Short mmCIF file of C-alpha atoms and ligand atoms in Angstrom, two decimals:
data_model
loop_
_atom_site.label_atom_id
_atom_site.label_comp_id
_atom_site.label_asym_id
_atom_site.label_seq_id
_atom_site.Cartn_x
_atom_site.Cartn_y
_atom_site.Cartn_z
CA MET A 1 112.48 -101.02 27.52
CA LYS A 2 112.74 -102.64 30.93
CA LYS A 3 116.18 -103.57 32.28
CA LYS A 4 117.53 -106.74 30.70
CA ILE A 5 117.90 -109.74 33.01
CA TYR A 6 120.11 -112.60 31.83
CA LEU A 7 120.03 -116.34 32.42
CA ALA A 8 123.69 -116.39 33.50
CA SER A 9 126.15 -113.76 32.29
CA PRO A 10 129.82 -113.08 33.06
CA HIS A 11 130.31 -111.53 36.49
CA MET A 12 133.74 -110.05 37.15
CA SER A 13 134.96 -109.40 40.71
CA LYS A 14 134.12 -105.98 42.15
CA GLU A 15 137.76 -105.76 43.28
CA GLY A 16 138.94 -105.85 39.66
CA TYR A 17 141.30 -108.83 40.16
CA GLU A 18 140.81 -109.98 36.57
CA LYS A 19 142.05 -106.67 35.12
CA GLN A 20 145.11 -106.72 37.39
CA PHE A 21 146.15 -110.13 36.09
CA ILE A 22 145.50 -109.09 32.49
CA GLU A 23 147.56 -105.96 33.08
CA GLU A 24 150.46 -108.13 34.28
CA ALA A 25 150.26 -110.16 31.08
CA PHE A 26 150.46 -106.96 29.02
CA GLN A 27 153.28 -105.46 31.09
CA THR A 28 155.39 -108.60 30.81
CA ASN A 29 154.33 -109.07 27.16
CA TRP A 30 153.31 -112.70 27.79
CA LEU A 31 150.47 -112.36 25.30
CA SER A 32 150.31 -115.86 23.95
CA THR A 33 149.71 -119.37 25.28
CA VAL A 34 152.67 -119.33 27.68
CA GLY A 35 153.11 -117.36 30.90
CA GLU A 36 152.59 -116.82 34.58
CA ASN A 37 148.80 -116.58 34.50
CA ILE A 38 148.46 -119.99 32.84
CA ASN A 39 150.94 -121.59 35.24
CA GLN A 40 149.31 -120.01 38.27
CA LEU A 41 145.75 -120.77 37.17
CA GLU A 42 146.69 -124.45 36.93
CA ILE A 43 148.38 -124.37 40.34
CA GLU A 44 145.49 -122.52 41.98
CA MET A 45 142.92 -124.87 40.49
CA LYS A 46 144.91 -127.90 41.63
CA GLN A 47 144.92 -126.48 45.16
CA TYR A 48 141.21 -125.72 45.06
CA MET A 49 140.37 -129.17 43.70
CA ASN A 50 142.94 -130.97 45.82
CA ILE A 51 144.16 -132.84 42.76
CA ASN A 52 147.56 -133.64 41.22
CA ALA A 53 147.32 -132.31 37.71
CA ALA A 54 145.53 -129.65 35.64
CA VAL A 55 145.91 -128.43 32.05
CA ALA A 56 144.36 -125.11 30.98
CA LEU A 57 142.72 -125.38 27.54
CA SER A 58 140.81 -123.24 25.07
CA SER A 59 137.38 -124.69 25.97
CA GLY A 60 135.52 -127.33 27.91
CA THR A 61 134.85 -129.08 24.63
CA ALA A 62 138.60 -129.28 23.98
CA ALA A 63 139.03 -130.72 27.49
CA ILE A 64 136.53 -133.50 26.78
CA HIS A 65 138.11 -134.16 23.37
CA LEU A 66 141.65 -134.55 24.72
CA GLY A 67 140.37 -136.37 27.81
CA LEU A 68 138.78 -139.05 25.66
CA LYS A 69 141.95 -139.28 23.61
CA ALA A 70 143.97 -139.75 26.82
CA LEU A 71 141.64 -142.65 27.64
CA ASN A 72 142.60 -144.16 24.27
CA VAL A 73 139.18 -143.67 22.74
CA GLY A 74 139.46 -144.07 18.99
CA LYS A 75 137.70 -145.21 15.87
CA GLY A 76 134.78 -147.56 16.46
CA ASP A 77 134.99 -147.45 20.27
CA ILE A 78 131.78 -147.10 22.27
CA VAL A 79 131.46 -144.27 24.77
CA PHE A 80 128.50 -144.02 27.16
CA VAL A 81 127.32 -140.46 27.80
CA SER A 82 124.42 -138.74 29.59
CA ASP A 83 121.47 -138.13 27.26
CA LEU A 84 120.20 -134.95 28.93
CA THR A 85 123.08 -132.56 28.34
CA PHE A 86 124.53 -129.90 26.06
CA VAL A 87 125.78 -131.23 22.73
CA ALA A 88 129.40 -130.40 23.70
CA SER A 89 129.41 -133.48 25.98
CA VAL A 90 128.84 -135.72 22.95
CA ASN A 91 130.49 -134.04 19.95
CA PRO A 92 134.06 -134.92 21.02
CA ILE A 93 133.15 -138.63 20.88
CA ILE A 94 132.22 -138.13 17.24
CA TYR A 95 135.40 -136.08 16.55
CA LEU A 96 137.33 -139.25 17.46
CA ASN A 97 135.20 -141.43 15.17
CA ALA A 98 133.96 -143.24 18.25
CA ILE A 99 130.31 -144.11 18.86
CA PRO A 100 128.18 -142.43 21.54
CA VAL A 101 125.61 -144.50 23.41
CA LEU A 102 123.13 -142.28 25.21
CA ILE A 103 122.06 -142.95 28.81
CA ASP A 104 118.77 -141.64 30.20
CA SER A 105 118.32 -139.54 33.36
CA GLU A 106 116.83 -140.57 36.68
CA PRO A 107 113.77 -138.52 37.69
CA ASP A 108 114.95 -137.09 41.03
CA THR A 109 118.37 -135.64 40.17
CA TRP A 110 117.99 -135.41 36.35
CA ASN A 111 121.43 -137.03 36.11
CA MET A 112 122.55 -140.36 34.65
CA SER A 113 120.28 -143.22 35.67
CA PRO A 114 122.16 -146.22 37.15
CA ILE A 115 119.31 -148.41 35.86
CA ALA A 116 119.71 -147.20 32.28
CA LEU A 117 123.48 -147.52 32.64
CA GLN A 118 123.14 -151.16 33.72
CA LYS A 119 120.95 -151.84 30.69
CA ALA A 120 123.59 -150.36 28.39
CA PHE A 121 126.36 -152.46 29.99
CA LYS A 122 124.33 -155.60 29.23
CA LYS A 123 124.62 -154.78 25.54
CA TYR A 124 127.96 -152.94 25.14
CA GLN A 125 131.45 -152.79 26.60
CA PRO A 126 132.41 -149.11 26.31
CA LYS A 127 135.90 -147.62 26.32
CA ALA A 128 134.81 -144.77 28.60
CA VAL A 129 131.80 -143.23 30.34
CA ILE A 130 131.19 -139.46 30.23
CA LEU A 131 129.24 -138.55 33.35
CA VAL A 132 127.68 -135.10 33.18
CA HIS A 133 126.76 -133.22 36.37
CA LEU A 134 123.77 -131.39 35.01
CA TYR A 135 122.93 -127.85 36.13
CA GLY A 136 125.36 -128.25 39.04
CA GLN A 137 123.52 -131.26 40.48
CA VAL A 138 124.88 -134.74 41.04
CA GLY A 139 123.12 -138.07 40.58
CA ASN A 140 123.78 -141.35 42.34
CA LEU A 141 127.53 -140.95 41.94
CA GLU A 142 128.46 -143.80 44.25
CA GLU A 143 126.33 -146.29 42.33
CA ILE A 144 127.52 -145.04 38.92
CA MET A 145 131.19 -145.27 39.94
CA LYS A 146 130.60 -148.76 41.35
CA ILE A 147 129.02 -150.00 38.12
CA CYS A 148 131.84 -148.53 36.00
CA LYS A 149 134.47 -150.02 38.29
CA GLN A 150 132.85 -153.46 38.07
CA HIS A 151 133.16 -153.23 34.29
CA GLN A 152 136.64 -151.68 34.53
CA VAL A 153 135.64 -148.66 32.50
CA PRO A 154 137.17 -145.22 33.21
CA VAL A 155 134.86 -142.27 33.95
CA LEU A 156 135.38 -138.79 32.53
CA GLU A 157 133.32 -136.32 34.53
CA ASP A 158 131.85 -133.47 32.53
CA ALA A 159 131.89 -130.96 35.37
CA ALA A 160 131.40 -127.94 33.07
CA GLU A 161 128.24 -126.97 34.97
CA SER A 162 129.23 -128.18 38.44
CA LEU A 163 132.44 -126.39 39.42
CA GLY A 164 132.35 -126.12 43.21
CA THR A 165 129.59 -128.71 43.69
CA THR A 166 130.46 -131.41 46.24
CA TYR A 167 129.22 -134.96 46.69
CA ARG A 168 129.75 -136.23 50.23
CA GLY A 169 132.13 -133.34 50.78
CA LYS A 170 134.33 -134.02 47.73
CA LEU A 171 134.38 -131.75 44.68
CA THR A 172 132.87 -132.96 41.41
CA GLY A 173 135.47 -133.49 38.71
CA THR A 174 137.75 -135.35 41.13
CA PHE A 175 135.92 -138.70 41.27
CA GLY A 176 136.65 -140.02 37.79
CA GLU A 177 139.86 -140.73 35.92
CA LEU A 178 139.50 -137.24 34.46
CA GLY A 179 137.39 -134.14 35.03
CA ALA A 180 136.53 -131.55 32.37
CA LEU A 181 135.80 -127.94 33.39
CA SER A 182 134.46 -125.07 31.32
CA PHE A 183 135.02 -121.33 31.72
CA ASN A 184 132.64 -120.29 28.98
CA GLY A 185 130.83 -116.97 29.49
CA ASN A 186 127.65 -118.51 30.90
CA LYS A 187 129.37 -120.76 33.46
CA ILE A 188 129.72 -120.01 37.18
CA ILE A 189 133.16 -118.50 36.57
CA THR A 190 134.51 -117.55 33.16
CA THR A 191 137.66 -116.78 31.22
CA THR A 192 135.30 -115.54 28.42
CA SER A 193 136.11 -118.80 26.68
CA GLY A 194 138.20 -121.59 28.10
CA GLY A 195 138.35 -124.92 29.87
CA MET A 196 140.51 -127.25 31.88
CA LEU A 197 141.20 -130.92 32.29
CA ILE A 198 142.02 -132.17 35.79
CA SER A 199 143.19 -135.57 37.00
CA HIS A 200 144.96 -137.50 39.74
CA HIS A 201 147.13 -139.00 36.95
CA THR A 202 149.99 -136.65 36.21
CA GLU A 203 151.42 -138.56 33.23
CA MET A 204 148.04 -138.74 31.54
CA LEU A 205 147.73 -134.97 31.68
CA GLU A 206 151.31 -134.46 30.48
CA LYS A 207 150.23 -136.17 27.25
CA VAL A 208 147.22 -133.85 27.07
CA ARG A 209 149.46 -130.82 27.53
CA PHE A 210 151.68 -132.09 24.69
CA TRP A 211 148.75 -132.66 22.31
CA SER A 212 147.22 -129.27 23.20
CA THR A 213 150.26 -127.40 21.83
CA GLN A 214 150.54 -129.14 18.42
CA ALA A 215 152.46 -132.19 19.70
CA LYS A 216 155.95 -130.85 19.06
CA ASP A 217 158.52 -133.59 19.63
CA PRO A 218 161.69 -132.62 21.53
CA ALA A 219 164.01 -131.72 18.64
CA PRO A 220 165.88 -128.58 17.48
CA TYR A 221 163.40 -128.30 14.57
CA TYR A 222 159.66 -128.87 14.14
CA GLU A 223 159.31 -132.62 14.45
CA HIS A 224 155.93 -134.35 14.81
CA SER A 225 155.26 -138.02 15.38
CA GLN A 226 151.70 -137.60 16.69
CA ILE A 227 148.70 -135.52 15.70
CA GLY A 228 148.38 -132.35 17.77
CA TYR A 229 145.84 -129.61 18.42
CA ASN A 230 145.90 -125.88 19.02
CA TYR A 231 143.90 -126.13 22.23
CA ARG A 232 145.97 -124.24 24.82
CA MET A 233 144.48 -121.39 26.85
CA SER A 234 145.77 -117.86 26.27
CA ASN A 235 147.79 -116.27 29.08
CA VAL A 236 145.52 -113.20 28.91
CA LEU A 237 142.38 -115.26 29.45
CA ALA A 238 144.08 -117.27 32.20
CA GLY A 239 144.46 -113.94 34.01
CA ILE A 240 140.68 -113.53 33.96
CA GLY A 241 140.42 -117.06 35.33
CA ARG A 242 142.75 -116.31 38.25
CA GLY A 243 140.62 -113.32 39.21
CA GLN A 244 137.42 -115.31 38.86
CA LEU A 245 138.71 -118.17 40.98
CA LYS A 246 139.01 -115.71 43.86
CA VAL A 247 135.25 -115.11 43.75
CA LEU A 248 134.09 -118.66 43.04
CA GLU A 249 132.91 -119.29 46.61
CA GLU A 250 131.06 -115.95 46.62
CA ARG A 251 129.38 -116.87 43.30
CA ILE A 252 128.28 -120.23 44.73
CA ARG A 253 126.73 -118.48 47.74
CA GLN A 254 124.91 -116.10 45.39
CA LYS A 255 123.65 -118.93 43.15
CA ARG A 256 122.41 -120.84 46.20
CA LYS A 257 120.64 -117.71 47.42
CA ILE A 258 118.90 -117.32 44.04
CA PHE A 259 117.67 -120.90 44.30
CA GLU A 260 116.38 -120.29 47.85
CA ILE A 261 114.45 -117.22 46.72
CA TYR A 262 112.72 -119.20 43.94
CA GLN A 263 112.12 -122.15 46.23
CA LYS A 264 110.41 -119.95 48.79
CA ALA A 265 108.44 -117.93 46.22
CA PHE A 266 106.96 -121.05 44.60
CA GLU A 267 106.24 -122.92 47.83
CA ASP A 268 102.53 -122.26 47.51
CA LEU A 269 102.37 -123.02 43.76
CA PRO A 270 101.63 -126.74 43.54
CA GLU A 271 102.19 -126.72 39.76
CA ILE A 272 105.88 -125.88 40.15
CA GLU A 273 108.60 -128.19 41.40
CA MET A 274 112.19 -127.00 41.83
CA LEU A 275 115.17 -129.27 41.07
CA THR A 276 116.80 -129.60 44.48
CA GLU A 277 120.16 -131.01 45.57
CA SER A 278 120.05 -134.51 47.04
CA LYS A 279 121.20 -134.99 50.63
CA GLU A 280 124.75 -136.07 49.66
CA VAL A 281 125.21 -132.96 47.54
CA GLN A 282 126.13 -129.34 48.16
CA SER A 283 125.28 -127.86 44.75
CA ASN A 284 126.69 -124.76 43.10
CA TYR A 285 123.14 -124.21 41.71
CA TRP A 286 124.66 -122.98 38.45
CA LEU A 287 121.10 -122.68 37.16
CA SER A 288 117.89 -122.78 39.15
CA VAL A 289 115.64 -125.16 37.27
CA MET A 290 111.99 -126.04 37.69
CA THR A 291 109.46 -128.42 36.22
CA ILE A 292 105.77 -127.79 35.70
CA LYS A 293 103.50 -130.63 36.78
CA LYS A 294 102.04 -132.71 33.95
CA GLU A 295 98.45 -131.77 34.76
CA ALA A 296 99.12 -128.02 34.73
CA ARG A 297 97.62 -125.93 31.95
CA VAL A 298 100.78 -123.81 31.58
CA LYS A 299 103.63 -125.07 29.38
CA PRO A 300 107.36 -124.21 29.72
CA LEU A 301 107.49 -122.18 26.52
CA GLU A 302 104.70 -119.92 27.79
CA VAL A 303 106.77 -119.11 30.87
CA VAL A 304 109.89 -118.46 28.75
CA ASN A 305 107.90 -116.23 26.37
CA ALA A 306 106.18 -114.31 29.18
CA LEU A 307 109.62 -113.50 30.64
CA GLU A 308 111.06 -112.70 27.20
CA LYS A 309 108.30 -110.10 26.69
CA GLU A 310 109.59 -108.34 29.79
CA ASN A 311 113.20 -108.47 28.58
CA ILE A 312 114.10 -111.39 30.84
CA GLU A 313 116.05 -114.38 29.60
CA ALA A 314 114.94 -117.89 30.58
CA ARG A 315 115.50 -121.11 28.62
CA LEU A 316 114.00 -124.49 28.05
CA VAL A 317 115.93 -127.43 29.46
CA TRP A 318 118.56 -129.01 27.16
CA LYS A 319 116.83 -130.98 24.43
CA PRO A 320 117.86 -134.61 25.01
CA MET A 321 120.56 -135.93 22.71
CA HIS A 322 118.49 -138.92 21.55
CA LEU A 323 115.97 -136.45 20.08
CA GLN A 324 118.65 -134.55 18.12
CA PRO A 325 118.75 -135.14 14.36
CA LEU A 326 122.57 -135.34 14.64
CA MET A 327 122.33 -138.25 17.10
CA LYS A 328 119.80 -140.35 15.19
CA PRO A 329 122.23 -143.20 14.45
CA TYR A 330 123.10 -143.80 18.08
CA ALA A 331 121.63 -146.18 20.67
CA PHE A 332 119.72 -144.86 23.67
CA PHE A 333 118.96 -146.67 26.93
CA GLN A 334 115.99 -145.58 29.00
CA HIS A 335 115.53 -145.48 32.74
CA ASN A 336 111.94 -146.63 32.33
CA ASP A 337 110.27 -148.95 29.85
CA ALA A 338 111.05 -148.05 26.23
CA THR A 339 107.31 -147.94 25.40
CA GLU A 340 106.99 -144.89 27.66
CA LYS A 341 108.36 -141.39 27.22
CA SER A 342 111.95 -141.36 28.53
CA VAL A 343 112.78 -139.46 31.73
CA SER A 344 115.00 -137.05 29.79
CA GLU A 345 112.19 -136.25 27.34
CA ASP A 346 109.71 -135.79 30.17
CA LEU A 347 112.06 -133.31 31.88
CA PHE A 348 112.57 -131.52 28.56
CA THR A 349 108.81 -131.19 28.02
CA ARG A 350 108.17 -129.86 31.52
CA GLY A 351 111.35 -128.00 32.49
CA VAL A 352 112.36 -124.33 32.58
CA CYS A 353 115.80 -122.89 33.34
CA LEU A 354 115.16 -119.78 35.40
CA PRO A 355 117.24 -116.59 35.27
CA SER A 356 120.14 -117.35 37.61
CA ASP A 357 122.44 -114.39 37.06
CA THR A 358 124.48 -113.58 40.16
CA LYS A 359 124.17 -109.86 39.33
CA ASN A 360 120.40 -110.01 39.90
CA THR A 361 119.15 -107.67 42.59
CA GLU A 362 116.28 -108.47 44.96
CA GLU A 363 114.03 -106.28 42.79
CA ASP A 364 115.08 -108.25 39.69
CA MET A 365 114.16 -111.49 41.46
CA GLU A 366 110.82 -110.04 42.52
CA ARG A 367 110.08 -108.98 38.92
CA ILE A 368 110.87 -112.47 37.59
CA ILE A 369 108.79 -114.21 40.25
CA GLN A 370 105.77 -111.97 39.71
CA ILE A 371 105.74 -112.69 35.98
CA ILE A 372 105.95 -116.43 36.58
CA LYS A 373 103.20 -116.32 39.21
CA THR A 374 101.01 -114.39 36.78
CA CYS A 375 101.43 -117.25 34.26
CA PHE A 376 99.85 -119.51 36.88
CA ASN A 377 97.16 -116.90 37.73
CA LYS A 378 98.65 -116.35 41.17
C1 PLP B 1 129.32 -125.58 28.59
C2 PLP B 1 129.34 -127.05 28.56
C3 PLP B 1 130.34 -127.75 27.87
C4 PLP B 1 131.32 -127.10 26.94
O1 PLP B 1 132.12 -126.16 27.42
P1 PLP B 1 132.75 -125.05 26.42
O2 PLP B 1 133.76 -124.40 27.28
O3 PLP B 1 131.63 -124.14 26.03
O4 PLP B 1 133.34 -125.76 25.27
C5 PLP B 1 130.36 -129.12 27.97
N1 PLP B 1 129.44 -129.79 28.67
C6 PLP B 1 128.44 -129.16 29.32
C7 PLP B 1 127.46 -129.98 30.09
C8 PLP B 1 128.34 -127.77 29.27
O5 PLP B 1 127.34 -127.15 29.89
#
C-alpha cells in the first residue's frame, strides 16, 4: 500500500512544545478544566489576535452556541448564516430553538453574498448574522459589515477555518461582535478537540465563561439561577494549544506554499480553477480548493476517487445547507435568480478540496498532482 496522504491532519511542532506543556499539567496535577495552560492559552490568543477577551471552550461548535446565547438569541429568533459551510455553523442556532435563514455564496470568494444578504434583510429582521470565512478565505467583509450595521444586527464570525487569515491587515474573528475559533484535529492548529470565543467585549465573554462551567452562582453551596453547560476546555488540551500557537505562522506559510504548488501545477490545465485569495486578503489557505469548469468531462467525484485509489484523501466541497434534509424547513436566499442553480450548489457540484496537509513532502505533492493531471489526460 502506498503511503497515506491526508486532507489535513494534526501536525505537532518538531520542537515538542505541546508535550512540554502537557507534562507541566501532569506535574502540577492540574488535570481538569482549570489551570495555567488554559489561562495562558487565553492570554496568548488575546495577544495574537490583539483583542480584549477570550474564553477557551471544548469545541468550535460550543463557541458558536454560547456566542449566539451571549447575543440573546433565543426561541423563535431569526439568525442569518452562510449556506456553504459545515453543519456546525448552523446547528447551534437550532439548539437555541432559533430559526436559521441560509445565505448564498458569491462566485469569486465562495463566501456570503452581499446581494443575497440584502434580499434576506428585505424579508427578515434577524437577531444575529453568522459570517463564515470558508476554507480560510474572506468575502466582501466591508460590505457585509456595512449592511449588518445599517440594520443594527451583530455579527458572529465563524473563523473556525480562517485562523490567521487577515482582511486589510486585520485578523478574521476580530471584526464582528464575537469570533468563534476551532481547534479540531483537521484545523490549521489543533488541541485535538477544542474551540475558543473571542471578543472586544469583556463583559459579554465573562457571561460565556460562567455558562461554560455550569453557571454556578457565587454561593457557599451549588446554587443555579441560569442554565449552564459543561463546555470548558481541559487544561491538558490547552497545553497542546499553547504549543500549536507557537507554530501557527509556520503552518500558514506551509499552507500557502501548498496552494502555490497546486496553482503552478495546474496553470496549463484550463479545466481547473483554484480558489484564490482576493486582493484585500492574506489567507491561511487552510485547504487548497479547486473547481472544474462546467464544460469539462471530468467530475469532482472522479478526482476524489482517483486519489482515494492511491491512498490519498481529498474531499468534495461542503454540501450546501439548503440541500440538507435537516435544513428543509428553513428559508434560503440566492445570490442569483432563484430559477437558476444557486452559487453554493454550483460550487458544490464542481469543487474539490485538495490534500492540504502541512506534513506533505514535495514528492507527496508531485504524486497528488500527477494523479489529478492523469484524470484530465495531461
Ligand atoms: C470545524 C468547523 C466548526 C466546528 O468546530 P468544532 O471545533 O469541530 O466544533 C464550525 N464551523 C466551521 C466552518 C468549521 O469548519
